[in-house]
Amino acid sequence: MTTDKQAGEPYLRIAHVIKKFAAFTALNDVSIDIDEGEFVCFLGPSGCGKTTLLRAIAGLDIQTNGRIEQGGQDISALPPSERDFGIVFQSYALFPNLTVIRNIAYGLENRKLPRAEIDKRVRELLELVGLTGQEDKYPAQLSGGQQQRVALARALATSPGLLLLDEPLSALDARVRVHLRHEIKQLQNRLGVTTIMVTHDQEEALTMADRIVVMNQGVIEQVGTPMEIYRHPATAFVADFIGKMNFVDGTVAAAGRVKLGEVELSCDTDGMASGAPVQVAVRPEDIIARGVAADEANAFEATVEDLEFLGSSLRVDLAGENLGGQRLTADLSVNLMRELALEPGHGVTVRIPAERIRLYAAGGT
Amino acid sequence: MAEAAAIAARPVRAKLSRDDIIMRGAMVVLALFLLVAIVLPLYFMLSKSFETYTYRFESIEFQVNDGDGWGETLNALTLGQALGVVTPERMVTSNGGRFQASEFFPDFSFRSPRLYRIRNAQEDAGGFMVGGGPVFHTEWVEVTSNDFRRVQIRPALSTGVDNYIAYVNTPSLFFSVYNSLFIAVTTTVIVIGLAFFYAYALTRTCMPFKMLFRVIALIPILAPSLLPAISLVYLFGNQGIIRELLMGERIYGPIGIVIGSAFWTFPHALMILVTALSISDARLYEAAVALRTSKLRTFLTITLPGAKYGLISAIFVVFTLVITDFGVPKVIGGQYNVLATDIYKQVIGQQNFQMGAVVSVVLLLPAVVAFIVDRIVQRKQVALLSARAVPLQPKPNRRVDIGMGIYCGVVAVVIVGILGMAFWASLIKFWPYNMSLSLGNYNFDVMDGGGWEAYGNSIRMALYTAVFGTMIIFSGAYLVEKGRGFEFGRGVIQFLVILPLAVPGMVLGLAYIFFFNHPGNPLNFIYGSMAILVLCTITHFYTVSHLTAATALKQMDPEFEAVSASLKAPFYRTFARITVPVCLPAILDVSIYLFVNAMTTVSAVVFLYSTDTTLASVAVLNMDDAGDIAPAAAMAMMIVYTSAGVRLLHALLTRGLQRRTQAWRTR
């Protein structure tokens, strides 16, 4: 499937890639290494450069500067037809006048393989994506999910070393999307093909990827496993973009201490100078209200300002003099709300574990 | 770190794939084609319009010898002015102009024993012809009286705006500008008014026989513009059957031109307005009803503004079609000169190519202005379309429906009447003396004008145009729409393909004479052949065909090419297996458009046909010129039958093809 390479060398190496469109810089010095068999997601808001990077890897829009190596070979300047990849687009781009079977066989026919071999391979792929029995239908006669599978089978037909997925699920409705998410991930595991998926849906990235590359305004904000990205967002942007996050203004009181309003909490200040203004970031589910004593470390009094019922949990807005007019949102379970009899205007003692507080220099978002 | 900086600093030079190289090659070929087909001819015409040929009499000198030695040296200018043979008007001529030297000697007789000497005072003047060859040197040339009668003075070439000054100062020519504008504006007002309400009736009412009315209104597209003019001669001419309706006015002149032009431009306006009125938003009308807005106010505040861009577009299209049309004013214009007929008269009648070029440039101006305004308007319209609009379903309203039905009926009767008149006239034995029916007028071979061969030529020309034109235009549109990189080349081609729309047929035809008939042109050999007619016709109708093809290509998924490249399929395989089959309906539309227009066009080809390649539409013109008006009507009807037959065939073919190869379109 791939050329021989030294152990430890990444399969795909992206080094200092810059892409400019006239005066606009879409990618600004992007570097990542991707290992063989990895499933990597490029995640970010629209316009962050994730699709531009994918198209540069495919050779569809070649980068202005920088190098891309695949399997130890420099492919920076090669046209798409001389690279080794399969691609699935958001629109699927299935050939409308060809049947399912002809669509899947399209790439194989270009290799001038014997008819029987092509047929065998197509059957294999139909089975792989679960479309046996649909081979003579036209794309317009298939559902969105089925079309997506045909596109996937077509991209995998020639056994490419690299599979590129450009927002493959965003045209589907929610239920099909969740189902296919799982299926693609399993398929990728089974085939072991190095895969890059572009998405703006964090849930998709968190559930599918081995590693996530969070991008914003043409630069990489953070690269890491889904857990790392969620638990230890490297920048305020990542913290804000992935999951829900409270941001409140505060100042560093001393080494290991931060002050927000009247409350002083211990946390990792990471060498920030005392007195420096910071943004204090706390996830709603990290605010603990069950069995908190007032004298516990990092505990403080707050007032319930508003409650929002979300089904299995509640979103509680906390404020109060202690917080100096700022507001924190906490996710609490319905049971707990009954236990504590929370109502707007009531006071509650909450605690934030020190290791769950992250500080970012003020003005970072 | 140093290595990183080195990587970042070095720009990537994309390697071209085989596909890229082939496509760029094809783009260069296409650009060269367009250069030869439109840019260079226009350039030659433009430069021709600045060429002036004037006699430089001041540098011609004579001496006379009556047997007693050479007399004093006579300057031709002084001599001519004294005699009154040299006037400012006679100084200006064309490149073929010659001035008899003997005119300077009123007592000249070729039998006299007198000897003459002539010489150029300067070398760079026009020289003179003696004994067959031009003389440019400054030595005396001595001739006998018998030879002197054949001595001619040649004009000298200079460049400048003299032609334009002469044009403005020649009332008979300059007045055509006013005539052309008057005809174009009058016809536009009438046609837009008629077509707007006709389109309104088709789209916004529940009037009966909508389909029939629509088909009838589109019939004039199948006919050459000469046909309505011929019909009008039969209806209102000196022996016309209903000439009393004109109450003493003559049909030969502005009245005839306006009626004839209105007939053949009506469907063009109608198609645009039907489209404009179809894309209305029902929600606006519901809101108007909810707010108790009166019908008139709804019409003025919603319907009219909604169709604004369509109206503007239709106005410019009709204006351009009328001002550039040659067929109608040629047949029925009488002494009423317009720009298009002036070009024809200057070139064919007087062989004054420079003045023909000047009139062409003048005619190019309003066409270019209309073209630019139309492009701007169309760009705006795209931005205005809302995807969420709800289409309007007209509700029955007896009074409106019947009223509109009557209105459309009247218009349809006029259209059918004009066509029917030509049909009837073509079958009458000898109008108005022997009104029995006969097919004698269709016996073209016994008449001047080209005979059945001309009809055969037209069919061949239309087929070649449809086949080659579709191939070139669709491939060109594909290169522009789907090519990768090479933005500069694609931008240039994008501009070049829009250019033909702004060039009137007469102008294009004349430009082709200047370019292809130039002795230094290596393509000179196609002059007078079928190839030049096909090339000219493809170019003339290039833009509309290109836009049709480009629209179809734009509707295709832009990622087909990327997927194909990733599957290592060469672009031409995907072009043949995916692009062409998917775009087949548009390809058929383009080919039929080219075929019908090739059958009916007269303006561009009238300068370019030779005796071997006379066309049916040209035969109509020539037979009408020769007074054989009934055969002219018959030939015009042959064009209508053919166009209609081919359209019908196309409709059947499209339906059959779609059933067989486009099965994938249905769910």
PDB file of N, CA and C in Angstrom, chain A residues 22-88:
ATOM      1  N   ALA A  22      -3.908  36.106  -3.462  1.00  0.00           N
ATOM      2  CA  ALA A  22      -3.688  37.553  -3.603  1.00  0.00           C
ATOM      3  C   ALA A  22      -3.167  38.108  -2.277  1.00  0.00           C
ATOM      4  N   ALA A  23      -3.924  39.025  -1.649  1.00  0.00           N
ATOM      5  CA  ALA A  23      -3.418  39.655  -0.424  1.00  0.00           C
ATOM      6  C   ALA A  23      -3.768  38.830   0.812  1.00  0.00           C
ATOM      7  N   PHE A  24      -4.638  37.826   0.655  1.00  0.00           N
ATOM      8  CA  PHE A  24      -5.140  37.071   1.796  1.00  0.00           C
ATOM      9  C   PHE A  24      -4.266  35.842   2.047  1.00  0.00           C
ATOM     10  N   THR A  25      -3.844  35.671   3.302  1.00  0.00           N
ATOM     11  CA  THR A  25      -3.061  34.499   3.653  1.00  0.00           C
ATOM     12  C   THR A  25      -3.973  33.458   4.275  1.00  0.00           C
ATOM     13  N   ALA A  26      -4.199  32.367   3.553  1.00  0.00           N
ATOM     14  CA  ALA A  26      -5.123  31.338   4.033  1.00  0.00           C
ATOM     15  C   ALA A  26      -4.436  30.350   4.962  1.00  0.00           C
ATOM     16  N   LEU A  27      -3.150  30.105   4.723  1.00  0.00           N
ATOM     17  CA  LEU A  27      -2.363  29.236   5.601  1.00  0.00           C
ATOM     18  C   LEU A  27      -1.057  29.952   5.914  1.00  0.00           C
ATOM     19  N   ASN A  28      -0.748  30.054   7.211  1.00  0.00           N
ATOM     20  CA  ASN A  28       0.451  30.808   7.570  1.00  0.00           C
ATOM     21  C   ASN A  28       1.420  29.922   8.342  1.00  0.00           C
ATOM     22  N   ASP A  29       2.352  29.324   7.600  1.00  0.00           N
ATOM     23  CA  ASP A  29       3.400  28.506   8.189  1.00  0.00           C
ATOM     24  C   ASP A  29       2.825  27.362   9.022  1.00  0.00           C
ATOM     25  N   VAL A  30       2.219  26.428   8.330  1.00  0.00           N
ATOM     26  CA  VAL A  30       1.594  25.283   8.996  1.00  0.00           C
ATOM     27  C   VAL A  30       2.508  24.066   8.888  1.00  0.00           C
ATOM     28  N   SER A  31       2.781  23.412  10.031  1.00  0.00           N
ATOM     29  CA  SER A  31       3.580  22.183  10.016  1.00  0.00           C
ATOM     30  C   SER A  31       2.914  21.123  10.891  1.00  0.00           C
ATOM     31  N   ILE A  32       2.768  19.917  10.362  1.00  0.00           N
ATOM     32  CA  ILE A  32       2.283  18.780  11.148  1.00  0.00           C
ATOM     33  C   ILE A  32       2.907  17.511  10.568  1.00  0.00           C
ATOM     34  N   ASP A  33       3.096  16.528  11.427  1.00  0.00           N
ATOM     35  CA  ASP A  33       3.497  15.200  10.968  1.00  0.00           C
ATOM     36  C   ASP A  33       2.353  14.248  11.255  1.00  0.00           C
ATOM     37  N   ILE A  34       2.031  13.383  10.312  1.00  0.00           N
ATOM     38  CA  ILE A  34       0.959  12.422  10.509  1.00  0.00           C
ATOM     39  C   ILE A  34       1.516  11.026  10.273  1.00  0.00           C
ATOM     40  N   ASP A  35       1.254  10.117  11.232  1.00  0.00           N
ATOM     41  CA  ASP A  35       1.796   8.761  11.129  1.00  0.00           C
ATOM     42  C   ASP A  35       0.922   7.880  10.269  1.00  0.00           C
ATOM     43  N   GLU A  36       1.516   6.794   9.831  1.00  0.00           N
ATOM     44  CA  GLU A  36       0.780   5.849   9.009  1.00  0.00           C
ATOM     45  C   GLU A  36      -0.361   5.239   9.822  1.00  0.00           C
ATOM     46  N   GLY A  37      -1.525   5.159   9.216  1.00  0.00           N
ATOM     47  CA  GLY A  37      -2.679   4.534   9.853  1.00  0.00           C
ATOM     48  C   GLY A  37      -3.429   5.441  10.794  1.00  0.00           C
ATOM     49  N   GLU A  38      -2.980   6.671  10.959  1.00  0.00           N
ATOM     50  CA  GLU A  38      -3.641   7.603  11.873  1.00  0.00           C
ATOM     51  C   GLU A  38      -4.927   8.173  11.259  1.00  0.00           C
ATOM     52  N   PHE A  39      -5.871   8.504  12.106  1.00  0.00           N
ATOM     53  CA  PHE A  39      -7.070   9.220  11.686  1.00  0.00           C
ATOM     54  C   PHE A  39      -6.988  10.627  12.275  1.00  0.00           C
ATOM     55  N   VAL A  40      -6.761  11.590  11.429  1.00  0.00           N
ATOM     56  CA  VAL A  40      -6.555  12.961  11.899  1.00  0.00           C
ATOM     57  C   VAL A  40      -7.695  13.846  11.421  1.00  0.00           C
ATOM     58  N   CYS A  41      -8.223  14.707  12.306  1.00  0.00           N
ATOM     59  CA  CYS A  41      -9.256  15.654  11.924  1.00  0.00           C
ATOM     60  C   CYS A  41      -8.691  17.058  11.905  1.00  0.00           C
ATOM     61  N   PHE A  42      -8.963  17.797  10.829  1.00  0.00           N
ATOM     62  CA  PHE A  42      -8.696  19.233  10.831  1.00  0.00           C
ATOM     63  C   PHE A  42      -9.982  19.898  11.266  1.00  0.00           C
ATOM     64  N   LEU A  43      -9.924  20.587  12.413  1.00  0.00           N
ATOM     65  CA  LEU A  43     -11.132  21.163  12.984  1.00  0.00           C
ATOM     66  C   LEU A  43     -10.967  22.670  13.117  1.00  0.00           C
ATOM     67  N   GLY A  44     -12.014  23.397  12.803  1.00  0.00           N
ATOM     68  CA  GLY A  44     -11.949  24.848  12.964  1.00  0.00           C
ATOM     69  C   GLY A  44     -13.177  25.497  12.373  1.00  0.00           C
ATOM     70  N   PRO A  45     -13.381  26.783  12.663  1.00  0.00           N
ATOM     71  CA  PRO A  45     -14.530  27.492  12.093  1.00  0.00           C
ATOM     72  C   PRO A  45     -14.325  27.686  10.601  1.00  0.00           C
ATOM     73  N   SER A  46     -15.398  28.053   9.877  1.00  0.00           N
ATOM     74  CA  SER A  46     -15.246  28.219   8.432  1.00  0.00           C
ATOM     75  C   SER A  46     -14.274  29.362   8.154  1.00  0.00           C
ATOM     76  N   GLY A  47     -13.459  29.171   7.142  1.00  0.00           N
ATOM     77  CA  GLY A  47     -12.462  30.188   6.793  1.00  0.00           C
ATOM     78  C   GLY A  47     -11.170  30.065   7.576  1.00  0.00           C
ATOM     79  N   CYS A  48     -11.012  28.974   8.357  1.00  0.00           N
ATOM     80  CA  CYS A  48      -9.800  28.864   9.187  1.00  0.00           C
ATOM     81  C   CYS A  48      -8.633  28.305   8.393  1.00  0.00           C
ATOM     82  N   GLY A  49      -8.908  27.755   7.200  1.00  0.00           N
ATOM     83  CA  GLY A  49      -7.815  27.232   6.372  1.00  0.00           C
ATOM     84  C   GLY A  49      -7.767  25.719   6.326  1.00  0.00           C
ATOM     85  N   LYS A  50      -8.713  25.042   6.997  1.00  0.00           N
ATOM     86  CA  LYS A  50      -8.645  23.571   7.051  1.00  0.00           C
ATOM     87  C   LYS A  50      -8.847  22.930   5.685  1.00  0.00           C
ATOM     88  N   THR A  51      -9.821  23.467   4.917  1.00  0.00           N
ATOM     89  CA  THR A  51     -10.052  22.904   3.582  1.00  0.00           C
ATOM     90  C   THR A  51      -8.904  23.257   2.643  1.00  0.00           C
ATOM     91  N   THR A  52      -8.370  24.476   2.817  1.00  0.00           N
ATOM     92  CA  THR A  52      -7.216  24.883   1.999  1.00  0.00           C
ATOM     93  C   THR A  52      -6.051  23.925   2.205  1.00  0.00           C
ATOM     94  N   LEU A  53      -5.834  23.525   3.464  1.00  0.00           N
ATOM     95  CA  LEU A  53      -4.735  22.613   3.768  1.00  0.00           C
ATOM     96  C   LEU A  53      -4.995  21.244   3.131  1.00  0.00           C
ATOM     97  N   LEU A  54      -6.243  20.781   3.214  1.00  0.00           N
ATOM     98  CA  LEU A  54      -6.598  19.496   2.613  1.00  0.00           C
ATOM     99  C   LEU A  54      -6.371  19.537   1.099  1.00  0.00           C
ATOM    100  N   ARG A  55      -6.782  20.661   0.475  1.00  0.00           N
ATOM    101  CA  ARG A  55      -6.628  20.767  -0.979  1.00  0.00           C
ATOM    102  C   ARG A  55      -5.154  20.877  -1.366  1.00  0.00           C
ATOM    103  N   ALA A  56      -4.340  21.438  -0.478  1.00  0.00           N
ATOM    104  CA  ALA A  56      -2.900  21.489  -0.749  1.00  0.00           C
ATOM    105  C   ALA A  56      -2.318  20.079  -0.683  1.00  0.00           C
ATOM    106  N   ILE A  57      -2.783  19.281   0.292  1.00  0.00           N
ATOM    107  CA  ILE A  57      -2.288  17.909   0.407  1.00  0.00           C
ATOM    108  C   ILE A  57      -2.685  17.101  -0.825  1.00  0.00           C
ATOM    109  N   ALA A  58      -3.890  17.388  -1.357  1.00  0.00           N
ATOM    110  CA  ALA A  58      -4.369  16.665  -2.532  1.00  0.00           C
ATOM    111  C   ALA A  58      -3.743  17.197  -3.818  1.00  0.00           C
ATOM    112  N   GLY A  59      -3.135  18.395  -3.747  1.00  0.00           N
ATOM    113  CA  GLY A  59      -2.562  18.994  -4.956  1.00  0.00           C
ATOM    114  C   GLY A  59      -3.587  19.754  -5.781  1.00  0.00           C
ATOM    115  N   LEU A  60      -4.796  19.933  -5.230  1.00  0.00           N
ATOM    116  CA  LEU A  60      -5.842  20.642  -5.983  1.00  0.00           C
ATOM    117  C   LEU A  60      -5.584  22.140  -5.987  1.00  0.00           C
ATOM    118  N   ASP A  61      -5.092  22.680  -4.867  1.00  0.00           N
ATOM    119  CA  ASP A  61      -4.644  24.076  -4.810  1.00  0.00           C
ATOM    120  C   ASP A  61      -3.271  24.050  -4.157  1.00  0.00           C
ATOM    121  N   ILE A  62      -2.262  24.061  -4.980  1.00  0.00           N
ATOM    122  CA  ILE A  62      -0.915  23.864  -4.450  1.00  0.00           C
ATOM    123  C   ILE A  62      -0.469  25.074  -3.641  1.00  0.00           C
ATOM    124  N   GLN A  63       0.194  24.797  -2.492  1.00  0.00           N
ATOM    125  CA  GLN A  63       0.623  25.852  -1.573  1.00  0.00           C
ATOM    126  C   GLN A  63       1.614  26.810  -2.230  1.00  0.00           C
ATOM    127  N   THR A  64       1.665  28.024  -1.694  1.00  0.00           N
ATOM    128  CA  THR A  64       2.593  29.027  -2.225  1.00  0.00           C
ATOM    129  C   THR A  64       4.029  28.686  -1.824  1.00  0.00           C
ATOM    130  N   ASN A  65       4.205  28.375  -0.550  1.00  0.00           N
ATOM    131  CA  ASN A  65       5.523  27.979  -0.043  1.00  0.00           C
ATOM    132  C   ASN A  65       5.356  26.754   0.843  1.00  0.00           C
ATOM    133  N   GLY A  66       6.478  26.086   1.102  1.00  0.00           N
ATOM    134  CA  GLY A  66       6.448  24.992   2.046  1.00  0.00           C
ATOM    135  C   GLY A  66       6.501  23.649   1.367  1.00  0.00           C
ATOM    136  N   ARG A  67       6.715  22.596   2.189  1.00  0.00           N
ATOM    137  CA  ARG A  67       6.933  21.272   1.615  1.00  0.00           C
ATOM    138  C   ARG A  67       5.930  20.279   2.169  1.00  0.00           C
ATOM    139  N   ILE A  68       5.471  19.385   1.321  1.00  0.00           N
ATOM    140  CA  ILE A  68       4.631  18.273   1.758  1.00  0.00           C
ATOM    141  C   ILE A  68       5.291  16.984   1.279  1.00  0.00           C
ATOM    142  N   GLU A  69       5.521  16.065   2.237  1.00  0.00           N
ATOM    143  CA  GLU A  69       6.109  14.773   1.878  1.00  0.00           C
ATOM    144  C   GLU A  69       5.125  13.676   2.214  1.00  0.00           C
ATOM    145  N   GLN A  70       5.030  12.700   1.335  1.00  0.00           N
ATOM    146  CA  GLN A  70       4.156  11.556   1.587  1.00  0.00           C
ATOM    147  C   GLN A  70       4.975  10.300   1.361  1.00  0.00           C
ATOM    148  N   GLY A  71       5.035   9.431   2.391  1.00  0.00           N
ATOM    149  CA  GLY A  71       5.809   8.198   2.278  1.00  0.00           C
ATOM    150  C   GLY A  71       7.254   8.472   1.928  1.00  0.00           C
ATOM    151  N   GLY A  72       7.810   9.551   2.455  1.00  0.00           N
ATOM    152  CA  GLY A  72       9.215   9.863   2.246  1.00  0.00           C
ATOM    153  C   GLY A  72       9.511  10.572   0.933  1.00  0.00           C
ATOM    154  N   GLN A  73       8.472  10.812   0.119  1.00  0.00           N
ATOM    155  CA  GLN A  73       8.700  11.449  -1.179  1.00  0.00           C
ATOM    156  C   GLN A  73       8.162  12.883  -1.135  1.00  0.00           C
ATOM    157  N   ASP A  74       8.908  13.803  -1.699  1.00  0.00           N
ATOM    158  CA  ASP A  74       8.464  15.194  -1.739  1.00  0.00           C
ATOM    159  C   ASP A  74       7.393  15.337  -2.829  1.00  0.00           C
ATOM    160  N   ILE A  75       6.161  15.620  -2.426  1.00  0.00           N
ATOM    161  CA  ILE A  75       5.073  15.712  -3.401  1.00  0.00           C
ATOM    162  C   ILE A  75       4.600  17.151  -3.588  1.00  0.00           C
ATOM    163  N   SER A  76       5.350  18.100  -3.001  1.00  0.00           N
ATOM    164  CA  SER A  76       4.905  19.500  -2.962  1.00  0.00           C
ATOM    165  C   SER A  76       4.377  20.027  -4.291  1.00  0.00           C
ATOM    166  N   ALA A  77       5.069  19.713  -5.366  1.00  0.00           N
ATOM    167  CA  ALA A  77       4.736  20.352  -6.640  1.00  0.00           C
ATOM    168  C   ALA A  77       3.939  19.456  -7.568  1.00  0.00           C
ATOM    169  N   LEU A  78       3.639  18.236  -7.125  1.00  0.00           N
ATOM    170  CA  LEU A  78       2.998  17.291  -8.038  1.00  0.00           C
ATOM    171  C   LEU A  78       1.533  17.628  -8.265  1.00  0.00           C
ATOM    172  N   PRO A  79       1.031  17.426  -9.477  1.00  0.00           N
ATOM    173  CA  PRO A  79      -0.409  17.583  -9.728  1.00  0.00           C
ATOM    174  C   PRO A  79      -1.166  16.429  -9.077  1.00  0.00           C
ATOM    175  N   PRO A  80      -2.480  16.580  -8.836  1.00  0.00           N
ATOM    176  CA  PRO A  80      -3.253  15.560  -8.128  1.00  0.00           C
ATOM    177  C   PRO A  80      -3.120  14.179  -8.768  1.00  0.00           C
ATOM    178  N   SER A  81      -3.046  14.158 -10.097  1.00  0.00           N
ATOM    179  CA  SER A  81      -3.035  12.858 -10.762  1.00  0.00           C
ATOM    180  C   SER A  81      -1.758  12.080 -10.495  1.00  0.00           C
ATOM    181  N   GLU A  82      -0.710  12.739  -9.984  1.00  0.00           N
ATOM    182  CA  GLU A  82       0.526  12.015  -9.710  1.00  0.00           C
ATOM    183  C   GLU A  82       0.713  11.764  -8.212  1.00  0.00           C
ATOM    184  N   ARG A  83      -0.322  12.061  -7.418  1.00  0.00           N
ATOM    185  CA  ARG A  83      -0.250  11.774  -5.983  1.00  0.00           C
ATOM    186  C   ARG A  83      -1.045  10.520  -5.679  1.00  0.00           C
ATOM    187  N   ASP A  84      -0.929  10.036  -4.456  1.00  0.00           N
ATOM    188  CA  ASP A  84      -1.576   8.789  -4.074  1.00  0.00           C
ATOM    189  C   ASP A  84      -2.603   9.075  -2.993  1.00  0.00           C
ATOM    190  N   PHE A  85      -3.835   9.329  -3.403  1.00  0.00           N
ATOM    191  CA  PHE A  85      -4.886   9.589  -2.411  1.00  0.00           C
ATOM    192  C   PHE A  85      -6.254   9.295  -3.003  1.00  0.00           C
ATOM    193  N   GLY A  86      -7.203   9.044  -2.105  1.00  0.00           N
ATOM    194  CA  GLY A  86      -8.601   8.969  -2.515  1.00  0.00           C
ATOM    195  C   GLY A  86      -9.319  10.086  -1.794  1.00  0.00           C
ATOM    196  N   ILE A  87     -10.368  10.637  -2.404  1.00  0.00           N
ATOM    197  CA  ILE A  87     -11.004  11.794  -1.775  1.00  0.00           C
ATOM    198  C   ILE A  87     -12.529  11.660  -1.818  1.00  0.00           C
ATOM    199  N   VAL A  88     -13.171  12.129  -0.754  1.00  0.00           N
ATOM    200  CA  VAL A  88     -14.629  12.175  -0.684  1.00  0.00           C
ATOM    201  C   VAL A  88     -15.020  13.607  -0.343  1.00  0.00           C
TER     202      VAL A  88
END
